[in-house]
Short mmCIF file of C-alpha atoms (C1' of nucleotides) in Angstrom, two decimals:
data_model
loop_
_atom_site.label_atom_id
_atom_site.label_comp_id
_atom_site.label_asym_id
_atom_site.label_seq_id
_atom_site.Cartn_x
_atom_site.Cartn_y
_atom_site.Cartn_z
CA UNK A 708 26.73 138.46 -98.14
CA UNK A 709 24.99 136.23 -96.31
CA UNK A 710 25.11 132.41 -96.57
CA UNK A 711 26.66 130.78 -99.26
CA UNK A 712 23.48 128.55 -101.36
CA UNK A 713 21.32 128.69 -98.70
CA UNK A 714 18.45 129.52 -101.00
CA UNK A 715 18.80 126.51 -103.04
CA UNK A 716 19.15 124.15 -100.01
CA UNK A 717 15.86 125.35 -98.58
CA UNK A 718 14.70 125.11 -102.08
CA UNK A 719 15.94 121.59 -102.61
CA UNK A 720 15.39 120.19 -99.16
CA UNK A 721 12.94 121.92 -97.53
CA UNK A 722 10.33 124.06 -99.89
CA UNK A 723 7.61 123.42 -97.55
CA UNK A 724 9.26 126.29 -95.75
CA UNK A 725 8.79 129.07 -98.59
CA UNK A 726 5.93 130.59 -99.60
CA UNK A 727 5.61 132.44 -101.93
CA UNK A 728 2.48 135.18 -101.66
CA UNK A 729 1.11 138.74 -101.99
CA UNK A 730 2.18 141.54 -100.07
CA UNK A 731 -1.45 141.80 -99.06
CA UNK A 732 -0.57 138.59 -97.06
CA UNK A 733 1.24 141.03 -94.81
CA UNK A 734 -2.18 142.97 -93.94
CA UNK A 735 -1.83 143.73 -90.75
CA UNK A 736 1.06 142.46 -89.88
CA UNK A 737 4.45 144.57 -88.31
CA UNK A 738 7.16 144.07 -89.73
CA UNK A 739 11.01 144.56 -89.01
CA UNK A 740 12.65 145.91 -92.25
CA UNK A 741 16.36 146.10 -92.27
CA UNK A 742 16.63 149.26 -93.92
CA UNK A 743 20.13 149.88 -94.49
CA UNK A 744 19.89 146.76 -97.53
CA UNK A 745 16.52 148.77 -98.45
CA UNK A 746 18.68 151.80 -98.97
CA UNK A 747 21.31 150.21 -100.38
CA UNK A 748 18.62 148.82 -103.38
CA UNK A 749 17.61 152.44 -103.43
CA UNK A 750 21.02 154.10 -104.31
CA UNK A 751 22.04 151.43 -106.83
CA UNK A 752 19.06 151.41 -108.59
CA UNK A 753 17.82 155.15 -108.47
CA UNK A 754 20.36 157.40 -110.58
CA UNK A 755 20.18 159.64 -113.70
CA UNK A 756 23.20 157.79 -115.66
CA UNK A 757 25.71 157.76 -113.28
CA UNK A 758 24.48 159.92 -110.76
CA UNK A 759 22.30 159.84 -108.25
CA UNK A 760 19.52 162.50 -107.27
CA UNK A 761 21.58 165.21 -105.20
CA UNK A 762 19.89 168.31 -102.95
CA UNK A 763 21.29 171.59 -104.32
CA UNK A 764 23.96 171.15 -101.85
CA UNK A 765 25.17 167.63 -103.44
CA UNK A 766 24.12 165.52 -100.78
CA UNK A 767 22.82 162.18 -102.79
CA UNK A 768 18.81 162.13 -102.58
CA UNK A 769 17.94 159.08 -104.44
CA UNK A 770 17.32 156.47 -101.02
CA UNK A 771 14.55 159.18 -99.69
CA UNK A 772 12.58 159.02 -102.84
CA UNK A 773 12.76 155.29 -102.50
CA UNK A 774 11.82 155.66 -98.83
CA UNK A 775 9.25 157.91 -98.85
CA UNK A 776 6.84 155.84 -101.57
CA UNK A 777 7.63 152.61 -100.47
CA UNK A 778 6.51 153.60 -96.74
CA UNK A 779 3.66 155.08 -98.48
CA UNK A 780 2.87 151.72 -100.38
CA UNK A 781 3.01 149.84 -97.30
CA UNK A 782 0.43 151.99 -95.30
CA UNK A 783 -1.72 151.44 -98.26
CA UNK A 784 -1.43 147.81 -98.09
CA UNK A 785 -2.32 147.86 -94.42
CA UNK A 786 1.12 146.77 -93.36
CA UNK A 787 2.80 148.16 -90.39
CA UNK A 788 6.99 148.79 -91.00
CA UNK A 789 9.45 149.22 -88.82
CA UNK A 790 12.46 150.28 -89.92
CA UNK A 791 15.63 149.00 -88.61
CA UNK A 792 19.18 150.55 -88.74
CA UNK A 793 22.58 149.27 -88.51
CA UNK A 794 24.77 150.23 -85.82
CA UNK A 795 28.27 149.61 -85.33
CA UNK A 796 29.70 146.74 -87.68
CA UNK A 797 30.45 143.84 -86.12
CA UNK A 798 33.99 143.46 -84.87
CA UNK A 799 34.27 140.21 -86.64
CA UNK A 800 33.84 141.51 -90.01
CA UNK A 801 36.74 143.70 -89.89
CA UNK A 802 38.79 141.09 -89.99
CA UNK A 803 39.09 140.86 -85.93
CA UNK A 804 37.57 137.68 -86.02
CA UNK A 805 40.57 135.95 -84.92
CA UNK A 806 41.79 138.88 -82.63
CA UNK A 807 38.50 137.92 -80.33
CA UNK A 808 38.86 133.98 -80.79
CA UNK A 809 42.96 133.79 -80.94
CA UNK A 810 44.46 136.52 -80.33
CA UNK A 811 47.90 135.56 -81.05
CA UNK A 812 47.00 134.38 -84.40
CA UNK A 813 45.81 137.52 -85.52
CA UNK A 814 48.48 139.56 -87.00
CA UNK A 815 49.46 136.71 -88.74
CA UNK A 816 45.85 136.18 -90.30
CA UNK A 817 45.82 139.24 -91.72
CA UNK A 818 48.99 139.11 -93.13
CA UNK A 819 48.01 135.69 -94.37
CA UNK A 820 45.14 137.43 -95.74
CA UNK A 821 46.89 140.35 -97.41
CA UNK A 822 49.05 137.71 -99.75
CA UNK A 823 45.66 135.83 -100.41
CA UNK A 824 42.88 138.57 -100.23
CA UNK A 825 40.33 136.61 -98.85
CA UNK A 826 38.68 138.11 -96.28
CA UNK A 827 40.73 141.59 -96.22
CA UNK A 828 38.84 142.23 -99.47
CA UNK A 829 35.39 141.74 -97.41
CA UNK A 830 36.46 143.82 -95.08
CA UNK A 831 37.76 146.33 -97.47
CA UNK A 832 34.76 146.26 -99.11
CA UNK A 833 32.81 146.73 -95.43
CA UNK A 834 34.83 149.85 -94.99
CA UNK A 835 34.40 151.42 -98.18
CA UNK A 836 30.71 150.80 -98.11
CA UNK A 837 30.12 152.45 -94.41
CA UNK A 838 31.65 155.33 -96.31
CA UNK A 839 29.95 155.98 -98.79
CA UNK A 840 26.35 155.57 -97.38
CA UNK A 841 27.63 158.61 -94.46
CA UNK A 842 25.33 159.12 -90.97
CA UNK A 843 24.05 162.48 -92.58
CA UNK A 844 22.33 159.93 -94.87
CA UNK A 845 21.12 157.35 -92.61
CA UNK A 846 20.01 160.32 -89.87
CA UNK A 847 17.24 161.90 -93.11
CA UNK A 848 16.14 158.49 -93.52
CA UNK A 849 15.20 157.84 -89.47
CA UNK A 850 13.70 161.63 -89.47
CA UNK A 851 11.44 160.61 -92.97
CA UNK A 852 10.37 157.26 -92.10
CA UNK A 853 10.01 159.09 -88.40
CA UNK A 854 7.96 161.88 -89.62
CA UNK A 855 5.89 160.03 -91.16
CA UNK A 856 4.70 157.96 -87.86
CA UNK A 857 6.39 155.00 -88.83
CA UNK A 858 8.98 154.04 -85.94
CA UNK A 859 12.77 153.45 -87.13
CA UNK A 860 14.84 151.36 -84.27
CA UNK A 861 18.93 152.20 -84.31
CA UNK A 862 20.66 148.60 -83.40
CA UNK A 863 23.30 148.63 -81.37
CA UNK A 864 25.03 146.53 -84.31
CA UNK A 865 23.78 144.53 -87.10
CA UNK A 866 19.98 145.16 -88.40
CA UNK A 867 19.36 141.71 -89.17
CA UNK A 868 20.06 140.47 -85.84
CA UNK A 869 17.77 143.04 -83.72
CA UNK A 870 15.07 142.08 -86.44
CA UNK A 871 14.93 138.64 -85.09
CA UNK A 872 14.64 139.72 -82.00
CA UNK A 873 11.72 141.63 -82.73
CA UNK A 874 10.12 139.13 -84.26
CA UNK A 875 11.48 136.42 -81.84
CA UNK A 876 9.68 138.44 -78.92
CA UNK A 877 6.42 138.89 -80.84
CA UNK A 878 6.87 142.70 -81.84
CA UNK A 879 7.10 142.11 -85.51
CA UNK A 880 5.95 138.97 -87.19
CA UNK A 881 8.25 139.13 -89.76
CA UNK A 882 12.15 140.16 -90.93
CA UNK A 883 12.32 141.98 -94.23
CA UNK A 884 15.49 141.70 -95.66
CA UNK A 885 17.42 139.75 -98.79
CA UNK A 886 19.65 138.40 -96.77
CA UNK A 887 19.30 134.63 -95.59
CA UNK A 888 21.54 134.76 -92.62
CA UNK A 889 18.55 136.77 -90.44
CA UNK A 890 17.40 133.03 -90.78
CA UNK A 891 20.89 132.15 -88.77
CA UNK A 892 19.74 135.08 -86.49
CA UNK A 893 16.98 133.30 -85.39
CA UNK A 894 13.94 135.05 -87.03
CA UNK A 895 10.96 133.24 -87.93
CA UNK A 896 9.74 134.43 -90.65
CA UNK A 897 12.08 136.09 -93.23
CA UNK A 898 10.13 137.91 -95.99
CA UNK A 899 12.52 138.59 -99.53
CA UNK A 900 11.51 140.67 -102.56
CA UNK A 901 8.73 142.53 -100.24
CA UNK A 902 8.98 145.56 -102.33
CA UNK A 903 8.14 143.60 -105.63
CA UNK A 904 5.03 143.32 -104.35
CA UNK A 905 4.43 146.89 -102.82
CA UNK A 906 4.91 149.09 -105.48
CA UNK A 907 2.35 149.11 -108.91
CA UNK A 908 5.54 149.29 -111.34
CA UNK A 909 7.24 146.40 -109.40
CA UNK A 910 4.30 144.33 -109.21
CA UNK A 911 4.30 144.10 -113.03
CA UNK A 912 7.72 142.32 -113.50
CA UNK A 913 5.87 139.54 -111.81
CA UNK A 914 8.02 138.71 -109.22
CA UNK A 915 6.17 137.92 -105.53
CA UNK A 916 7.68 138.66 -101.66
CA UNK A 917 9.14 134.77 -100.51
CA UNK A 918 8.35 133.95 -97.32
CA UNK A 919 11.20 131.43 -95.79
CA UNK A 920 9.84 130.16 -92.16
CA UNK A 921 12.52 128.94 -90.00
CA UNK A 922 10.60 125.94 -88.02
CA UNK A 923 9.67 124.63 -91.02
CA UNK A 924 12.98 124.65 -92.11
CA UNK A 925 14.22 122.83 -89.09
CA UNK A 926 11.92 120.46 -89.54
CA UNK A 927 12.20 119.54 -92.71
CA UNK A 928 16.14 119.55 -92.77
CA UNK A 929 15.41 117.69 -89.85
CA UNK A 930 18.36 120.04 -88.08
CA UNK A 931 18.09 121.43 -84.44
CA UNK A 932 18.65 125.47 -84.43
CA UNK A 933 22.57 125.00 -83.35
CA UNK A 934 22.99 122.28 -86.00
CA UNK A 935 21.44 124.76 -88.55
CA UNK A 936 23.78 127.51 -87.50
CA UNK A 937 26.47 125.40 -87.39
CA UNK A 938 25.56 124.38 -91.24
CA UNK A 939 25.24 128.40 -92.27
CA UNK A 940 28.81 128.80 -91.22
CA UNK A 941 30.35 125.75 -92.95
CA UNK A 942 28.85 126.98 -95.83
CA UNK A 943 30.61 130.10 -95.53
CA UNK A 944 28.75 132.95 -94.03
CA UNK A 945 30.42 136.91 -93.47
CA UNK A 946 32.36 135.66 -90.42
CA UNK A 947 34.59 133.30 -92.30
CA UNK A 948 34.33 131.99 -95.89
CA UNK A 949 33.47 128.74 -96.57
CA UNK A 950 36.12 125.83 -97.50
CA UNK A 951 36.92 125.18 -101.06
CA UNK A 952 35.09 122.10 -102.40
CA UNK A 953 32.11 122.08 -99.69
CA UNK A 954 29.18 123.40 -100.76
CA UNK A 955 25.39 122.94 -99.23
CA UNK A 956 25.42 119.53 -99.92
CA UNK A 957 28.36 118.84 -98.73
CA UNK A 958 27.73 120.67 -95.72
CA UNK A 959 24.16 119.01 -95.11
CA UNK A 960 25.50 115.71 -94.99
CA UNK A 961 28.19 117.07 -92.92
CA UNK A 962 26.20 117.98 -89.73
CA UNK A 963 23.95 114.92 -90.54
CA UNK A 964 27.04 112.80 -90.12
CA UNK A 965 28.61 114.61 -87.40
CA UNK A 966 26.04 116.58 -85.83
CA UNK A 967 28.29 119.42 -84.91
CA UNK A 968 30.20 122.14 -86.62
CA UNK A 969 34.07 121.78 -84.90
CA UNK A 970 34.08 117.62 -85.28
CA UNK A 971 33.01 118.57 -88.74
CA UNK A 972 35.74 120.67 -89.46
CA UNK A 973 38.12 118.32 -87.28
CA UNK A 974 37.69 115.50 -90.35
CA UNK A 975 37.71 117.85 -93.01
CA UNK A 976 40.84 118.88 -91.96
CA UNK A 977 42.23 115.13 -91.35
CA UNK A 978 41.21 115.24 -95.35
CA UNK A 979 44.40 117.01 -96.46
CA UNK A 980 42.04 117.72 -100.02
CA UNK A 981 40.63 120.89 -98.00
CA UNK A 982 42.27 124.15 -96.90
CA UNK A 983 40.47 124.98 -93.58
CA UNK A 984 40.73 128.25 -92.97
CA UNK A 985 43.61 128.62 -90.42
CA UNK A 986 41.64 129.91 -87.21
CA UNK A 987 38.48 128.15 -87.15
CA UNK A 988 37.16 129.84 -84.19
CA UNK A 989 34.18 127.18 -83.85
CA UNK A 990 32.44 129.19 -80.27
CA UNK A 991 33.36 132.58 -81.96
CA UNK A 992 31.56 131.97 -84.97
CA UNK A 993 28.58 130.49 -83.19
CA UNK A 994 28.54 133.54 -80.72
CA UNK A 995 28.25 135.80 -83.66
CA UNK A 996 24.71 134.07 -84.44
CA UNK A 997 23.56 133.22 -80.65
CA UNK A 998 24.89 136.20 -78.78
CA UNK A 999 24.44 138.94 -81.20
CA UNK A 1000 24.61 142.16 -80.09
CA UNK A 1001 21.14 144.13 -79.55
CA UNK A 1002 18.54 146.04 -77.39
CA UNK A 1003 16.37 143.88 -75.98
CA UNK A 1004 13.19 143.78 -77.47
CA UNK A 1005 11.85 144.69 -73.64
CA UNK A 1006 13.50 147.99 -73.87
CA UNK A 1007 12.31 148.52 -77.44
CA UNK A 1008 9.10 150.66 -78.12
CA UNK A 1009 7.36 151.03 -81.29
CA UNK A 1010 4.68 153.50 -81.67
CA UNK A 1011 3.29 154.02 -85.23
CA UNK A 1012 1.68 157.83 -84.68
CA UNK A 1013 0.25 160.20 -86.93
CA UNK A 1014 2.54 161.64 -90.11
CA UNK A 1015 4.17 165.01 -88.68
CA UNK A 1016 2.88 167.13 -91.93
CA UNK A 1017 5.31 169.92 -91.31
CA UNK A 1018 7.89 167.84 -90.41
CA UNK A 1019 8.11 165.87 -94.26
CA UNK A 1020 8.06 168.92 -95.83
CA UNK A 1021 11.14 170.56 -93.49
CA UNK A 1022 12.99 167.66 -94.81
CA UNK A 1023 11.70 166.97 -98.32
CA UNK A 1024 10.78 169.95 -100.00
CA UNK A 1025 13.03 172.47 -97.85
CA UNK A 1026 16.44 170.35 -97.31
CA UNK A 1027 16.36 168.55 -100.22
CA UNK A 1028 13.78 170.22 -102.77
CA UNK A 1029 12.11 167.19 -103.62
CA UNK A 1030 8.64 168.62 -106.07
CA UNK A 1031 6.00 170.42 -103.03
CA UNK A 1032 2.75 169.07 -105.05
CA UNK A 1033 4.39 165.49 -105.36
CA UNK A 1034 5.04 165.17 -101.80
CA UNK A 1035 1.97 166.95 -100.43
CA UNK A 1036 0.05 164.40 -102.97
CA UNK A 1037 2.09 161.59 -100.56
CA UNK A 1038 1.07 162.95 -97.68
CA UNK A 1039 -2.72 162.68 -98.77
CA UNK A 1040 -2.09 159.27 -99.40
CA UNK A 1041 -0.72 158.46 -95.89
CA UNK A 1042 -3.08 160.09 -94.11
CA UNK A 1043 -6.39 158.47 -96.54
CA UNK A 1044 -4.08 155.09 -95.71
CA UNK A 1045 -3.99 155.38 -92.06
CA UNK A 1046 -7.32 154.81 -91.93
CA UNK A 1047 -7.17 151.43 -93.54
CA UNK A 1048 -3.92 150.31 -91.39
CA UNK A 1049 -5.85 150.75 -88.12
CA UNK A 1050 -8.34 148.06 -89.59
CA UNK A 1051 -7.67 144.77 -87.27
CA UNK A 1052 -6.21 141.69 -89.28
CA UNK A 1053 -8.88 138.75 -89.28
CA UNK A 1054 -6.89 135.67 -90.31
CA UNK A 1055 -9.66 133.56 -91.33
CA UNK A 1056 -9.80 135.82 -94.55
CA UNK A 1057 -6.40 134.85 -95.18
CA UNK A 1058 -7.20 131.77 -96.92
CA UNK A 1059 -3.36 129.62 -97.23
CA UNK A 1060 -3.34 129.93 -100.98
CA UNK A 1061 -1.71 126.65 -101.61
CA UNK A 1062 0.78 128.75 -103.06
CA UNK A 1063 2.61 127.76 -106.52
CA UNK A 1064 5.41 126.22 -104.61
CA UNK A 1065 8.47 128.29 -104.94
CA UNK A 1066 10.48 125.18 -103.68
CA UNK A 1067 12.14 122.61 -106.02
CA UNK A 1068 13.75 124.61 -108.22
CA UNK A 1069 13.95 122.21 -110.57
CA UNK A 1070 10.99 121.17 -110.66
CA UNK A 1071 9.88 124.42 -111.20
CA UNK A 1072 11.29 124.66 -114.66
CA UNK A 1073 10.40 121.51 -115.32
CA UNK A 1074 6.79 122.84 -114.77
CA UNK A 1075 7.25 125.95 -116.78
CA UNK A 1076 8.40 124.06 -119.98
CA UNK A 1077 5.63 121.71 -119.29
CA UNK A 1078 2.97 124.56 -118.91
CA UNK A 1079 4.61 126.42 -121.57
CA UNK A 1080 3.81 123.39 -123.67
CA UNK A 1081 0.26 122.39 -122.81
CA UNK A 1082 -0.57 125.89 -122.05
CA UNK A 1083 -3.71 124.66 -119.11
CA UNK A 1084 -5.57 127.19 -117.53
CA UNK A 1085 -5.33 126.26 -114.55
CA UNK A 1086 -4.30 128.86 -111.32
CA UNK A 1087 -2.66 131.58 -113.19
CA UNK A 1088 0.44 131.07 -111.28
CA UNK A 1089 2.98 134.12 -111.37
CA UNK A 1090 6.10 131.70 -112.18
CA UNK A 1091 4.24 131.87 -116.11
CA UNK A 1092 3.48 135.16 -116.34
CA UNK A 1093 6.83 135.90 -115.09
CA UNK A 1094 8.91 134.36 -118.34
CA UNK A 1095 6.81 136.22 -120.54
CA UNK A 1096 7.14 139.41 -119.20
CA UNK A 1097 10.51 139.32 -118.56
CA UNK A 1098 11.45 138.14 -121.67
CA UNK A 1099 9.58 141.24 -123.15
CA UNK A 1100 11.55 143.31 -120.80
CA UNK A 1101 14.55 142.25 -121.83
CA UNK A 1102 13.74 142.76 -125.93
CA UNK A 1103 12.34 146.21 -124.79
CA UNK A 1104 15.83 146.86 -123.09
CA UNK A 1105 17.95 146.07 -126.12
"C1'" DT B 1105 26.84 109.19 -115.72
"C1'" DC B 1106 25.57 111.91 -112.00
"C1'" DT B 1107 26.07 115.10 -108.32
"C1'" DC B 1108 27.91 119.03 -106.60
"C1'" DT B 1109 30.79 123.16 -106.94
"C1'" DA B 1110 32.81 126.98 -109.38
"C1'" DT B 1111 32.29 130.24 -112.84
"C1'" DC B 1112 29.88 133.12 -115.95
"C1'" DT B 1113 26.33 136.55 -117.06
"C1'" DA B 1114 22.20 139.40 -116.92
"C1'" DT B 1115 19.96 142.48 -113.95
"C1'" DA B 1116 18.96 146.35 -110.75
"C1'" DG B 1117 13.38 151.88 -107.95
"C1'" DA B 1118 8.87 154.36 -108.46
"C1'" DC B 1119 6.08 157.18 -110.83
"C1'" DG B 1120 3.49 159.65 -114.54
"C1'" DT B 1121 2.96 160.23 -119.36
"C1'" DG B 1122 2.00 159.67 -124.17
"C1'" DT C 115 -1.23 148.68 -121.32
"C1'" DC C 116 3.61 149.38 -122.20
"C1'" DA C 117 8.06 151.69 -122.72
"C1'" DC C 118 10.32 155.55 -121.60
"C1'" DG C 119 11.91 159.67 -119.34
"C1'" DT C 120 12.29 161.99 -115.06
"C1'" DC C 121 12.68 162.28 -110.23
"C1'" DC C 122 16.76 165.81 -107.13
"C1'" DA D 137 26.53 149.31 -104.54
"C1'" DC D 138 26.35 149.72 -111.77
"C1'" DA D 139 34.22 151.49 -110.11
"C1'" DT D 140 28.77 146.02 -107.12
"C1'" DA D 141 25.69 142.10 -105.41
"C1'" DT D 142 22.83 138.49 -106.48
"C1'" DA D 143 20.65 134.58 -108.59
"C1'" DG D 144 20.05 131.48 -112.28
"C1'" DA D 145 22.45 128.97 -115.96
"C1'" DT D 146 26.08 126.20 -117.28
"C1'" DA D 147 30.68 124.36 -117.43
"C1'" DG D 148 33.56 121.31 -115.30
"C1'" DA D 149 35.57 118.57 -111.33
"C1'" DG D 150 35.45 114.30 -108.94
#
DNA sequence: TCTCTATCTATAGACGTG
DNA sequence: TCACGTCC
DNA sequence: ACATATAGATAGAG
């Protein structure tokens, strides 16, 4: 998902544009979470063996636990979520994609597809994954998150892209999400690995939120927003997969030489050493990116009220028999947190922490065996701590 | 030799307890 | 403080 | 979604 080595171009080419920082950074702050990937974390990772936690009636359990503390741990940090939910999937990843662009062609994409499973397997994947996480699910996680006076927003269709437009209209200041193409949707700020720096267990594996900022980005890739878009799709994005033998690099220099995705494509394809895929819908693909659809953030509110008391326990301890004391014990600690959420952000105390620079990769490891050798004192960056305690974890594992 | 891509492989949540 | 077991 | 997805490491192509 998402776009194909994205992380390691920014890395490479443009680290000014992440930061890597505390959670408490976010003090103060709104921000959009895309919380169908949140659940999705939850129910891979939260399982007894195989299993994951079931109500008495079956129904899995595991993504409200998740939910419920992690909303918890953002209160606490003074950070103010909103939750955003998928809607519809987009008609392009179904394997339509050509049906909109060229609609002749598309029966004979798909069977094209079917001899070489390309992107019927995405989209078989895409089906089998909206039915496993069902609406039941997704409807307790918008009345917890809900209950608890934190507003959840339903998209029309994808999360990522009504995220950036929350944040591009000034309602959030941030997307949360792993994935790199809410960049291509035009947010900001991206924030990754938020909840390694939420919760107390997490924060001890020693991994830090990223921040990615999208001007930056521009700036340094020295791209205009449609030549960056155009770049996230040659590289291969969920829309169309990328073209064997052209990677970031490739791609980079691509745009830089022809400063636009469907003369690009044009000489790759006069290049008989590529396989193009066969459409190439050039304005469909952009659309996806530019003319997502979403609620306008106008007719968007976002109130974050008071936790509904009774409400939690209806759907936690009654529905789905989560422990009474444990989540009466959360509820304490939203309401004690509220207090310090309604505190008013003063930036100045946000001193830019001239963060260990999560940029050149390389670099960075060159850095790490050089620290790891002269063993300075100087900022205790997380990037050391991090080897050691991983590499503990892992022994402790085995 | 070097740069870039393709392929392989390890890892995965939050909390309380002893 | 860490590693482990449990959460539903 | 541990019957997967991702990122970092490394092998290998050009």
């Amino acid at each position: 998902m998402g776009i194909k080595g994205l992380t390691k171009l920014i890395g490479d080419n443009a680290p000014r544009a992440i930061k890597q920082q505390d959670a408490k950074a976010l003090f103060g702050r709104k921000v959009a979470i895309d919380a169908s990937m949140c659940i999705y974390q939850l129910l891979v990772a939260v399982r007894m063996g195989a299993d994951n936690l079931t109500n008495e009636d079956g129904m899995v359990t595991s993504h409200l636990n998740g939910l419920f503390y992690r909303t918890i741990r953002l209160i606490e940090l003074g950070i103010k979520p909103i939750f955003v939910f998928d809607g519809k999937p987009p008609s392009m990843k179904g394997g339509e994609l050509a049906k909109r662009a060229e609609a002749k062609k598309a029966a004979e994409e798909a069977a094209k597809k079917a001899e070489e499973d390309g992107n019927l397997e995405l989209a078989e994947k895409f089906a089998r994954r909206v039915n496993r996480i069902t609406p039941e699910m997704m409807a307790a996680c918008k009345t917890l998150v809900r209950a608890m006076g934190v507003p959840a927003v339903e998209a029309p269709c994808e999360a990522e892209a009504q995220c950036a437009e929350l944040v591009k209209h000034g309602l959030a200041y941030a997307t949360v999400s792993e994935d790199m193409d809410s960049l291509t949707f035009g947010t900001n700020k991206l924030v990754r690995q938020l909840w390694s720096g939420v919760s107390a267990s997490a924060q001890k594996k020693g991994h830090t939120p990223t921040e990615f900022s999208l001007d930056v980005l521009l700036e340094d890739l020295d791209l205009k927003m449609h030549e960056f878009v155009d770049l996230c799709i040659l590289c291969g994005c969920d829309y169309v997969d990328g073209i064997k033998g052209v990677g970031v690099v490739k791609a980079l220099s691509l745009m830089r030489e022809h400063k636009d995705l469907a003369k690009a494509v044009e000489a790759l394809k006069r290049l008989d050493r590529y396989e193009v895929p066969d459409p190439y819908p050039v304005d469909a693909l952009r659309e996806m990116f530019f003319k997502p659809e979403i609620t306008a953030a106008k007719d968007v509110s976002l109130k974050w009220g008071k936790p509904d008391e009774a409400a939690i326990k209806k759907l936690m301890v009654e529905d789905n028999q989560f422990d009474e004391t444990k989540i009466a014990n959360g509820i304490k600690r939203l309401l004690l947190a509220r207090k310090t959420s309604n505190q008013v952000r003063v930036d100045s105390f946000f001193k830019p922490k001239s963060a260990p620079n999560a940029g050149a990769l390389a670099a960075k490891r060159k850095a790490a065996a050089l620290a790891a050798k002269s063993k300075g004192k100087k900022r205790r960056s997380p990037g050391l701590s991090k080897g050691k305690i991983m590499k503990k974890g892992k022994l402790g594992n085995k």
